[in-house]
């Protein structure tokens, strides 16, 4: 059977942009919330823009939480984008306190800064460690961000990339075993950034 | 550090890019998909399409333009013009727009901002404001492409809109628009100081120096321009080089 990625469809945000990028790169992918299709895929992309609480609720309604956990625990690579990255963490403080998927220990908190929130626009991304996911991307490249909350991992070793906004240096990328996440949008960061999806597909094929 | 954004704006009428002066005398300026692609190549940070057709029958044209653009341009796309309902927003977002900009419909029904933000997130909802100067430090909101005065104060309106969930303000000075005499610095500063979300300065760009001034003194987070890019008076690269050499952080 043809190897493909499953892009989780749970009614939230930037699904369309992610799919357009994958099509452009000729990466086979299915937009899905179906148990079987997710199980048969070689990797999972968890997109998302919107609110943390709503996203978890939508995942729960579609009975996707346990399914994703089962798949990730046995080693299937998962890539969270923007809100999708935040969902990988233990808990978020967006409009209350809500449990996430807990693949990475840590919390999601709001920018406390005199600067404008949301953090919208192009910001530089500094590598914190080596990764196959960043192959072909130059250190300190610019990526497009749009978010008001950011992830704070307990174990700093999971931080893949860092970004500075005002006085805050936050984890703009994480990598822990088969779990990956980016706060920025590779699919909106110009053609060069799309390499991240290509690299992720290569990782999944292994 | 976060960069200031340079955003070419494409006014689209019946599937073609057009440009006028003070919202009048429209001239043809090419194919929108091609233009967006070219701007992306030359370093644009975002693209804004304003559908000035604004007639219901022609709505499909802009959806088609967005769809074609999104397939080959991988930077944020904002679409405005004629958006009246959450369904209008959904249609554009599902076809490849990243943000929608609303103007007249938001003034008529401010709850539209709230509904859109709730459904798609504040980051999707750009409030476009056409502002006309009344006196020193007072501006009035106009709707219907700058034809209708509303009596609403600009500062009051942007504060209210941000509370309702607008994630960005696209601020056009009607006095400056099309004149190429520079952005309204005071207007931009007044709005930027009043609200915590980013402001995109629009109207009046005639040179890179105008952009520098509104970013530096007008506290704008991004600059929008149309004719200076369409007629190739300046490229986005030359503008960015100029800004960088004057201490403005831009994506090169």
XYZ file of C-alpha atoms in Angstrom, chain A residues 11 13-14 16-17 20-21 24 49-50 54 115-124 142-147 163-166 186-191 194, chain B residues 1-3 5 40-41 45-46 67 70-76 93-96 98-99 120 123 167-168 192 195-199 219 221 249-252:
76
model
C -12.575 21.062 12.417
C -8.037 26.044 11.151
C -5.157 25.808 8.749
C -6.197 23.709 3.890
C -2.817 25.475 3.777
C -1.802 22.646 -0.326
C 1.849 22.495 0.715
C 2.831 21.015 -3.978
C -5.331 27.435 14.749
C -7.898 28.549 17.280
C -12.027 23.880 21.675
C 4.674 44.104 22.921
C 1.708 43.408 20.743
C -0.175 40.173 21.142
C -0.796 38.121 19.027
C 2.819 37.745 17.946
C 2.144 38.087 14.208
C 4.713 38.101 11.460
C 8.144 36.850 10.450
C 10.628 36.098 13.186
C 13.979 34.342 13.201
C 12.707 33.596 9.157
C 9.382 31.871 9.674
C 5.821 33.143 9.893
C 4.235 33.159 13.358
C 0.769 33.962 14.557
C -0.008 33.098 18.177
C 12.760 32.422 18.962
C 12.908 35.786 20.664
C 9.893 38.064 21.003
C 10.490 41.152 23.088
C 6.140 26.218 7.622
C 3.314 26.215 5.060
C 3.170 30.024 5.248
C 6.896 30.710 5.473
C 7.738 30.679 1.775
C 8.957 27.822 -0.365
C 8.338 23.601 3.005
C 13.320 39.736 16.710
C 10.034 40.257 14.912
C 10.302 41.836 11.469
C 6.174 43.393 7.142
C 6.231 36.282 -3.333
C 9.388 35.726 -5.381
C 5.845 39.093 3.511
C 2.137 38.728 2.824
C -7.591 29.102 -4.836
C -2.792 29.430 -2.608
C -1.621 26.496 -4.721
C 1.675 28.172 -5.489
C 2.222 31.045 -3.091
C 3.267 29.947 0.400
C 2.986 33.167 2.370
C -0.088 34.499 4.177
C -10.635 30.471 4.273
C -11.399 26.980 2.981
C -10.161 27.973 -0.458
C -6.789 29.149 0.746
C -5.390 32.791 5.804
C -7.173 35.909 6.939
C -11.835 30.854 13.073
C -5.730 35.770 13.902
C -6.657 40.340 15.433
C -5.196 43.063 13.221
C -1.321 51.894 17.301
C -4.880 49.008 20.820
C -2.675 45.969 21.568
C -2.931 44.273 18.133
C -0.776 44.920 15.024
C -1.577 47.794 12.682
C 4.390 52.822 15.131
C 3.795 46.942 12.352
C 14.268 44.793 11.005
C 12.952 43.150 7.840
C 13.077 39.644 6.380
C 15.707 39.623 3.634
